Coordinates of C-alpha atoms and ligand atoms in Angstrom, one line a residue:
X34 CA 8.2 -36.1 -16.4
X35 CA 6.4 -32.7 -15.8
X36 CA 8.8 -29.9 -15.9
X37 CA 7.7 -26.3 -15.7
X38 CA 8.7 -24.1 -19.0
X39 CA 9.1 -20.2 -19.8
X40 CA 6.0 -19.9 -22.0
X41 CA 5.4 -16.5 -21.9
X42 CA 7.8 -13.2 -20.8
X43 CA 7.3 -9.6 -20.9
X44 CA 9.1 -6.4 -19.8
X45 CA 8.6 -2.9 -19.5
X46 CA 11.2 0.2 -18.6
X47 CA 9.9 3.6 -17.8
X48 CA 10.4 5.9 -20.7
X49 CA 12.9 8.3 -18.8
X50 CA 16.3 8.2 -19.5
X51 CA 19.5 9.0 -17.5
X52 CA 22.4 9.0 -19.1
X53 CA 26.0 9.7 -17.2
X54 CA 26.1 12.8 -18.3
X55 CA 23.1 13.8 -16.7
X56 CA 24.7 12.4 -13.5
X57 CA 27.8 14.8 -13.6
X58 CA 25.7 17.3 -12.9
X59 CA 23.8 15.6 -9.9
X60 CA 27.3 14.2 -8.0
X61 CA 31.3 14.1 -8.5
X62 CA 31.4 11.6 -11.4
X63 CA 32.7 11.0 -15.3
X64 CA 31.0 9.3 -17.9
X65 CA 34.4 8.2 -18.3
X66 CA 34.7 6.2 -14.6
X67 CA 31.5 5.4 -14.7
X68 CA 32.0 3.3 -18.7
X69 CA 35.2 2.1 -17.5
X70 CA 34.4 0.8 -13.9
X71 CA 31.0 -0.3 -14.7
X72 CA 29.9 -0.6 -18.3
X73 CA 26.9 1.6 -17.6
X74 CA 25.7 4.2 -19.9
X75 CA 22.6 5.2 -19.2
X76 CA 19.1 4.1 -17.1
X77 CA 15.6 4.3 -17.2
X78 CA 14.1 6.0 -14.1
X79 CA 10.7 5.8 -13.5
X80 CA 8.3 9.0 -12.4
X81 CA 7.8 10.0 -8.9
X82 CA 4.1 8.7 -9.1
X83 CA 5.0 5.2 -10.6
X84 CA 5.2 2.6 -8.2
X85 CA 6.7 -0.6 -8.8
X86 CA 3.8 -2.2 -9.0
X87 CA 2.9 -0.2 -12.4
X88 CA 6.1 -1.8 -13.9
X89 CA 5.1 -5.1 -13.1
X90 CA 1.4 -4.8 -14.5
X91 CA 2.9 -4.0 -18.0
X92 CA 5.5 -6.7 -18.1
X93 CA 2.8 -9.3 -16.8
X94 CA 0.3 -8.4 -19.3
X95 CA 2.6 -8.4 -22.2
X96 CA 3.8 -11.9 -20.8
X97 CA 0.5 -12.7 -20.4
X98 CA 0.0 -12.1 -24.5
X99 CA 2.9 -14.3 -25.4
X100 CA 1.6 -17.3 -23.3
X101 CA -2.0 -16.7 -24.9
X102 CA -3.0 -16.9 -21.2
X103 CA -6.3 -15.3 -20.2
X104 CA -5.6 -13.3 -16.3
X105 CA -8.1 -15.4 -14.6
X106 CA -6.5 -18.6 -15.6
X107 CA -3.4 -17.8 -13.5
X108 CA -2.8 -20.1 -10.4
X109 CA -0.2 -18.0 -8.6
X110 CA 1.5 -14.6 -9.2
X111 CA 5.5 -14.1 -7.2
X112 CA 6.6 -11.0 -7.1
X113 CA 10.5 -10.6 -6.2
X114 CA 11.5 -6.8 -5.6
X115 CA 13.4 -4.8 -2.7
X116 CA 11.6 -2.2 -3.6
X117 CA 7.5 -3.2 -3.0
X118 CA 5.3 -0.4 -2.8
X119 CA 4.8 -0.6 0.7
X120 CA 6.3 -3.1 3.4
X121 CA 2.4 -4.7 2.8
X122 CA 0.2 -5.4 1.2
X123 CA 2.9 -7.6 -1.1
X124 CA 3.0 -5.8 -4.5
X125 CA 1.8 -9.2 -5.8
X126 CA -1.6 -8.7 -4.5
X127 CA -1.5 -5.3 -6.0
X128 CA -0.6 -6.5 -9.5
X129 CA -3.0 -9.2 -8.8
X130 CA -6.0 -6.8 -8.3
X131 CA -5.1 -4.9 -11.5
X132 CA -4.6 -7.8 -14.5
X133 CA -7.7 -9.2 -12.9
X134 CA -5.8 -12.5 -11.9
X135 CA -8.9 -13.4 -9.7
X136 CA -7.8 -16.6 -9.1
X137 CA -4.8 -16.5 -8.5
X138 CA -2.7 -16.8 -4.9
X139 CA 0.2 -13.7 -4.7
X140 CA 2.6 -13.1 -2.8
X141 CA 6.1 -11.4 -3.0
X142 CA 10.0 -13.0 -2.5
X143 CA 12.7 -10.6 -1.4
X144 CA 16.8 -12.0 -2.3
X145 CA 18.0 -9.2 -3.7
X146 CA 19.0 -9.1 -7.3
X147 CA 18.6 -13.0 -7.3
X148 CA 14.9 -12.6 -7.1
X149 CA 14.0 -13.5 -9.6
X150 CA 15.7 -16.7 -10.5
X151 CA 14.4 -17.6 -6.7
X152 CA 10.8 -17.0 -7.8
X153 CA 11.5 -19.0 -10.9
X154 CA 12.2 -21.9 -8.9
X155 CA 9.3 -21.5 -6.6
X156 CA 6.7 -21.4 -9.1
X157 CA 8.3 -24.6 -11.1
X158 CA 8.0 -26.3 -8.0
X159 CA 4.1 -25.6 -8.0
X160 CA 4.1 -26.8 -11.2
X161 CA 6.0 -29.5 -10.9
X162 CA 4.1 -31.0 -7.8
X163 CA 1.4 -30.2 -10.1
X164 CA -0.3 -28.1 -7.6
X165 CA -0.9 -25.1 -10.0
X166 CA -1.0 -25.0 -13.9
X167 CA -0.1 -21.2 -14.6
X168 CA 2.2 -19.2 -12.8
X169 CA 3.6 -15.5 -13.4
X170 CA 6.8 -15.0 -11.5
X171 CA 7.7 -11.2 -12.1
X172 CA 11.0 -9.6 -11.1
X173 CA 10.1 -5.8 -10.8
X174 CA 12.3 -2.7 -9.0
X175 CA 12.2 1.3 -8.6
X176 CA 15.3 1.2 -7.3
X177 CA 15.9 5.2 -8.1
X178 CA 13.4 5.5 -4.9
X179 CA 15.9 4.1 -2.5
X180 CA 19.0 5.6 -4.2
X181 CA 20.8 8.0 -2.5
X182 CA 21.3 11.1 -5.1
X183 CA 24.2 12.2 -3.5
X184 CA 26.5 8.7 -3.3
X185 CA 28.5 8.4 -6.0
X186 CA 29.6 4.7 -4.7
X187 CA 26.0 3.6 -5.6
X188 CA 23.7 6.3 -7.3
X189 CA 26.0 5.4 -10.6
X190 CA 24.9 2.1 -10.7
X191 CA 21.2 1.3 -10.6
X192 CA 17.7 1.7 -12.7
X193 CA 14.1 0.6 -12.9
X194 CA 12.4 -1.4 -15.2
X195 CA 10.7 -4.6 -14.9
X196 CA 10.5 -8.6 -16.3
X197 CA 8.1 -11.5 -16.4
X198 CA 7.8 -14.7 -17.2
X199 CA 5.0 -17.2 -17.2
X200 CA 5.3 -20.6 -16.3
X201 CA 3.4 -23.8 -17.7
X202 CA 3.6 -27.7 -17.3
X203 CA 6.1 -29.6 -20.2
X204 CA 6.7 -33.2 -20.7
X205 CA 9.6 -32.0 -23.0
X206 CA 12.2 -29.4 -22.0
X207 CA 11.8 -26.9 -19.6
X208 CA 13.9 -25.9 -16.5
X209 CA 16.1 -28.7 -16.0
X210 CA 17.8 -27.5 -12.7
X211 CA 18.0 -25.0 -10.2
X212 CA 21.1 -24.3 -7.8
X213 CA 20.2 -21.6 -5.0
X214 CA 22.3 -20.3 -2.3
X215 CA 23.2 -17.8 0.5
X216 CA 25.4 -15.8 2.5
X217 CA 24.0 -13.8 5.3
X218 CA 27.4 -13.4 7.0
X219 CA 27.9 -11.2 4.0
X220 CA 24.7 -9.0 4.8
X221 CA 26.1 -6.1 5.9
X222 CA 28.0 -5.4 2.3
X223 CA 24.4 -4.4 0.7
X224 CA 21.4 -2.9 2.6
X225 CA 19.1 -0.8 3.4
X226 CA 18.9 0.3 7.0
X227 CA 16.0 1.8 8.3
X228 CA 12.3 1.5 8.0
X229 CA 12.0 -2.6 9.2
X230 CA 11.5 -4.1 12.5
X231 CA 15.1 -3.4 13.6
X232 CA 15.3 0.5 12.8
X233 CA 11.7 1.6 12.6
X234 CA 11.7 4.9 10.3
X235 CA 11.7 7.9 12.7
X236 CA 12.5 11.9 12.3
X237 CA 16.6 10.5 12.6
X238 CA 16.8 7.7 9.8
X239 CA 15.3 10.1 7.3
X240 CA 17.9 13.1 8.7
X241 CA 20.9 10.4 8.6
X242 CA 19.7 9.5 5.0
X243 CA 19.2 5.2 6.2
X244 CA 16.4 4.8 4.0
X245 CA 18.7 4.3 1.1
X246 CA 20.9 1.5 -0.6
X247 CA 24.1 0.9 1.1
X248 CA 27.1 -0.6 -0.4
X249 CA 30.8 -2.0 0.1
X250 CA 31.3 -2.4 -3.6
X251 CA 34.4 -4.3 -3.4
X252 CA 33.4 -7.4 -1.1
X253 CA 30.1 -7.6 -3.3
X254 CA 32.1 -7.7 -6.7
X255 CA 34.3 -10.3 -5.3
X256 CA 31.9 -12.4 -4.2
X257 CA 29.8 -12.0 -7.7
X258 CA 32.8 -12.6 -9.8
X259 CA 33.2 -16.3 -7.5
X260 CA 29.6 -17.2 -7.1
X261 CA 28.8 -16.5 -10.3
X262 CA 31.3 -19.1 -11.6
X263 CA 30.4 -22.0 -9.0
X264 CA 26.6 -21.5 -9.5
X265 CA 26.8 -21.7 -13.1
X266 CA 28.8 -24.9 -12.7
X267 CA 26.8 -26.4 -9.6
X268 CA 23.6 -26.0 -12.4
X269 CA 24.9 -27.7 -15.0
X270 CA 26.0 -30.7 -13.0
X271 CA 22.7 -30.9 -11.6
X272 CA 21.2 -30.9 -15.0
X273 CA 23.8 -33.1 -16.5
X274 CA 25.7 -30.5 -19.0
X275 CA 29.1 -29.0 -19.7
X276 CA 29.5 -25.3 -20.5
X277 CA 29.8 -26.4 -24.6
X278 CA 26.1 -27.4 -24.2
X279 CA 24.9 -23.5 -23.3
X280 CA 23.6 -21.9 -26.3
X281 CA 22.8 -18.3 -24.0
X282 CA 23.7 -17.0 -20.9
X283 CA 22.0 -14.6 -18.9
X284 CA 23.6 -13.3 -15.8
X285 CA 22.6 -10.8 -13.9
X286 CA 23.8 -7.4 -15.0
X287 CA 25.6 -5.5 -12.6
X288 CA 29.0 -4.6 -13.8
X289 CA 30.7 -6.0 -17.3
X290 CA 33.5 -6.4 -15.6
X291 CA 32.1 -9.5 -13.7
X292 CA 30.0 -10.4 -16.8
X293 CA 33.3 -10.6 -18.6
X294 CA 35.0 -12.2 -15.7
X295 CA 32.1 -15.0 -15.5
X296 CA 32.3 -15.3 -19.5
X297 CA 36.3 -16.5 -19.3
X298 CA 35.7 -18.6 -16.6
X299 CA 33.1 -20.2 -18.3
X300 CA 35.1 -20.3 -21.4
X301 CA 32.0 -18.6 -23.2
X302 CA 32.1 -16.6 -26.4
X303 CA 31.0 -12.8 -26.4
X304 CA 28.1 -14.0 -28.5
X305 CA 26.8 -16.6 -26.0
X306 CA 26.4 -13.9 -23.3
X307 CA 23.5 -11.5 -23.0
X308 CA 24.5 -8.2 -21.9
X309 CA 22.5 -5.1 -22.1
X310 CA 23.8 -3.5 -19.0
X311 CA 25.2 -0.1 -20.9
X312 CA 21.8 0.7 -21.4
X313 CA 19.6 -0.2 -18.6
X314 CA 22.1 0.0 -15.1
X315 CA 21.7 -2.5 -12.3
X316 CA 17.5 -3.2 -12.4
X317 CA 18.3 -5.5 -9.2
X318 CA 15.9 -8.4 -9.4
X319 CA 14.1 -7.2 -12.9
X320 CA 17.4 -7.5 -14.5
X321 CA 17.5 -11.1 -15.6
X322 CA 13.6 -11.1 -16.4
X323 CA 14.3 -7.7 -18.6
X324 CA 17.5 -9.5 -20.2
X325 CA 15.3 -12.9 -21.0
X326 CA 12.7 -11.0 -22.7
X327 CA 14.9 -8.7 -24.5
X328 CA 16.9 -11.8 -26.0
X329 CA 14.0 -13.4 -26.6
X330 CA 12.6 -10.2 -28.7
X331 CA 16.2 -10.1 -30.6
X332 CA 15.8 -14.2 -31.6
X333 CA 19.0 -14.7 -29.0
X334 CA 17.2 -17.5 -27.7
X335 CA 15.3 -20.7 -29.8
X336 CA 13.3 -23.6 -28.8
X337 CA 15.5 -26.3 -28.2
X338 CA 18.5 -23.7 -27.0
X339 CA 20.2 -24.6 -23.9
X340 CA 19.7 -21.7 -21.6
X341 CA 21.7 -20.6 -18.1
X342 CA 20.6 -17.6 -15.8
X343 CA 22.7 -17.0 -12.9
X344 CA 22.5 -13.9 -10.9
X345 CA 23.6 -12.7 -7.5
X346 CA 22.8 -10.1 -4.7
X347 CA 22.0 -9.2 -1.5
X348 CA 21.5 -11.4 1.4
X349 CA 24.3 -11.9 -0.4
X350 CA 22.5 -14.5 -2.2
X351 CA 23.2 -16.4 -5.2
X352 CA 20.8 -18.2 -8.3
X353 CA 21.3 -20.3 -11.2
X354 CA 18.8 -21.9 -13.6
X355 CA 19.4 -24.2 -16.4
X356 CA 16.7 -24.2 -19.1
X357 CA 15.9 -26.7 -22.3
X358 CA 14.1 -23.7 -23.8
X359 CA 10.4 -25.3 -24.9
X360 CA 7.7 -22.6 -25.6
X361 CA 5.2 -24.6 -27.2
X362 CA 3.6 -26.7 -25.1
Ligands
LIG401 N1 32.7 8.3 -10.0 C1 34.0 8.6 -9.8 N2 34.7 8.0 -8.8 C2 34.1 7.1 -8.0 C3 32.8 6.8 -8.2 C4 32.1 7.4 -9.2 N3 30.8 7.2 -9.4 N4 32.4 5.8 -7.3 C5 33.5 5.5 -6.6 N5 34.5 6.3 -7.0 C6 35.9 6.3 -6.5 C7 36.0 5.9 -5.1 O1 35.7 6.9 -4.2 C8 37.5 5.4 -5.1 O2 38.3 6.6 -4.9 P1 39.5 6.5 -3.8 O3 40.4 5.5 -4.4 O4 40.0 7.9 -3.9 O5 38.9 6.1 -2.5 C9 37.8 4.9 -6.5 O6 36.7 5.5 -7.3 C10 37.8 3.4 -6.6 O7 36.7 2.9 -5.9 P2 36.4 1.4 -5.9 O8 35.2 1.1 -5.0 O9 37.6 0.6 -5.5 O10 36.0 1.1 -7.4 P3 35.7 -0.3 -8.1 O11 36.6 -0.4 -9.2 O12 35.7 -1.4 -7.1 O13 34.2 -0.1 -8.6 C11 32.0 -0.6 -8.1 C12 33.2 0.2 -7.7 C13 31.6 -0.3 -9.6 C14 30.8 -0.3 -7.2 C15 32.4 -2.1 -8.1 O14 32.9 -2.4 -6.8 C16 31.2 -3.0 -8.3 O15 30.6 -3.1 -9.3 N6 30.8 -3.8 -7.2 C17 29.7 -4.7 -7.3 C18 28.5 -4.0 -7.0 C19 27.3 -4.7 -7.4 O16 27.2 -5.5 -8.3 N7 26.2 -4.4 -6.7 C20 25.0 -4.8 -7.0 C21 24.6 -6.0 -6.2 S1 23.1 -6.6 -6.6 C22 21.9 -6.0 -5.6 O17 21.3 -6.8 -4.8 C23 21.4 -4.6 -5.7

């Protein structure tokens, strides 16, 4: 059977670091809350003249290297990311231009942090149809451009960096399953206001500050805590495992407390959970890319490993892949 397979993955974080110190200064905060509530110690935050695009270039072409994958041989590049250099062009067509993908299709998938498993499951589809050969999903953010400095409810939380993986046909292996989902009745607990169809940006959005992240923390870490469980469970059955067959997961890395709370209820050990949340923040839909690549890097994760990304975010939206890890095709 051709499956699609993880052949390839890349990240890159911007060399700036803000640590929680730094953010006592900037609003009414501890490092102490923020360790305790969060997990969080410090972020990356990329320059004022770094788009996200310049995030995902690096990852891609470090992916790229890994997969031994000349640019022009990709088929299709996916983008996920809230925060695209502008509403259009997609910042796949960007990213495109710049690795010299030439022949490659592009285009960009917004579901909030779950972006990134989405686009994974989109571009295994193309491979599985057997439609394309090579594609680069990438999961890329520069989220400090739509924080609002002055919240302490969200500015705490977030950073930029960005992942990528490329994807390649297996007859052994590969992603085994996907389970995706939504909530939109649950939209309102994470947005951003202005600046689309429905609040076009004007002189009063940017004066009542609408052109930034907005979040009820509470309904969203509810929801995460219970979607992350039935997701990671919904995958499995679909790819016909039990929780004593994962070797790694990587959830999506928003708060330790819901890691930790999706770790018991998975009846995981610490060592079967990727975490490197206390040094990178919320990354949105670049955090499970980043976390792949990074446990990849640290030999967390070996061919044959049985491997389970879940994350969740707005929409509210939720995404679960179940991988036979198989790099060598
Ligand atoms: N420093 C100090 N105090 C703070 C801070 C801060 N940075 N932020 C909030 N507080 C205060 C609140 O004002 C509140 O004070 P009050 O009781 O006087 O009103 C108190 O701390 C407790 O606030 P809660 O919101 O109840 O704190 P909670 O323990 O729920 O933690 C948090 C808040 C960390 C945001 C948590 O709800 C959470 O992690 N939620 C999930 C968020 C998430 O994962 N978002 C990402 C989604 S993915 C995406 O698509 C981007």
């Amino acid at each position: 059977m051709r499956r699609a397979t993880i052949t390839g993955w890349g990240k890159y974080l911007p060399p700036n670091v803000m640590t929680n110190k730094d953010l006592e200064k900037i609003v009414d905060t501890t490092d102490e809350w923020i360790q305790k509530r969060t997990g969080i110690k410090k972020r990356r935050i990329a320059d004022e003249d770094t788009a996200t695009s310049d995030l995902a270039i690096e990852a891609s072409q470090e992916a790229l290297e890994k997969a031994n994958l000349d640019p022009e041989e990709l088929d299709l590049i996916i983008v996920s990311t809230v925060t695209p250099d502008m509403a259009f062009p997609a910042t796949a067509c960007i990213v495109q231009d710049k690795i010299g993908a030439s022949n490659a299709a592009a285009f960009d998938l917004e579901a909030g942090c779950s972006g990134f498993v989405y686009g994974l499951s989109v571009g295994a589809q193309f491979i599985e149809s057997g439609l394309y050969d090579n594609v680069l999903v990438i999961g890329a953010e520069t989220l400090s451009k739509i924080t609002d400095w002055e919240d302490r409810n969200t500015c705490v939380l977030f950073g930029d960096g960005a992942g990528a993986a490329v994807l390649q046909a297996t007859d052994k292996g590969g992603f085994l399953a996907f389970d995706l989902g939504s909530d939109g009745s649950g939209a309102n607990a994470l947005y951003m206001e202005a600046g689309g169809s429905a609040k076009p940006a004007s002189l009063e959005t940017v004066k009542n500050k609408q052109h930034y992240i907005r979040m009820e923390g509470n309904p969203v870490f509810k929801f995460a805590v219970k979607t992350m469980k039935r997701a990671s469970l919904d995958v499995l059955e679909k790819a016909e495992l039990t929780t004593d067959d994962i070797n790694l997961l990587i959830p999506h890395q928003a708060n330790t407390r819901i890691i930790k709370s999706a770790r018991r209820r998975l009846k995981l050990d610490e060592d079967e959970v990727y975490v490197n949340l206390p040094e990178l923040g919320n990354t949105s839909s670049a955090s499970v890319a980043i976390a792949m690549a990074e446990a990849k890097e640290n030999g967390k994760i070996k061919n044959g490993d049985n491997v389970l990304l879940v994350a969740f975010g707005a929409g509210l939206t939720w995404a679960a892949a179940a991988i036979e890890w198989n790099e060598n095709i």
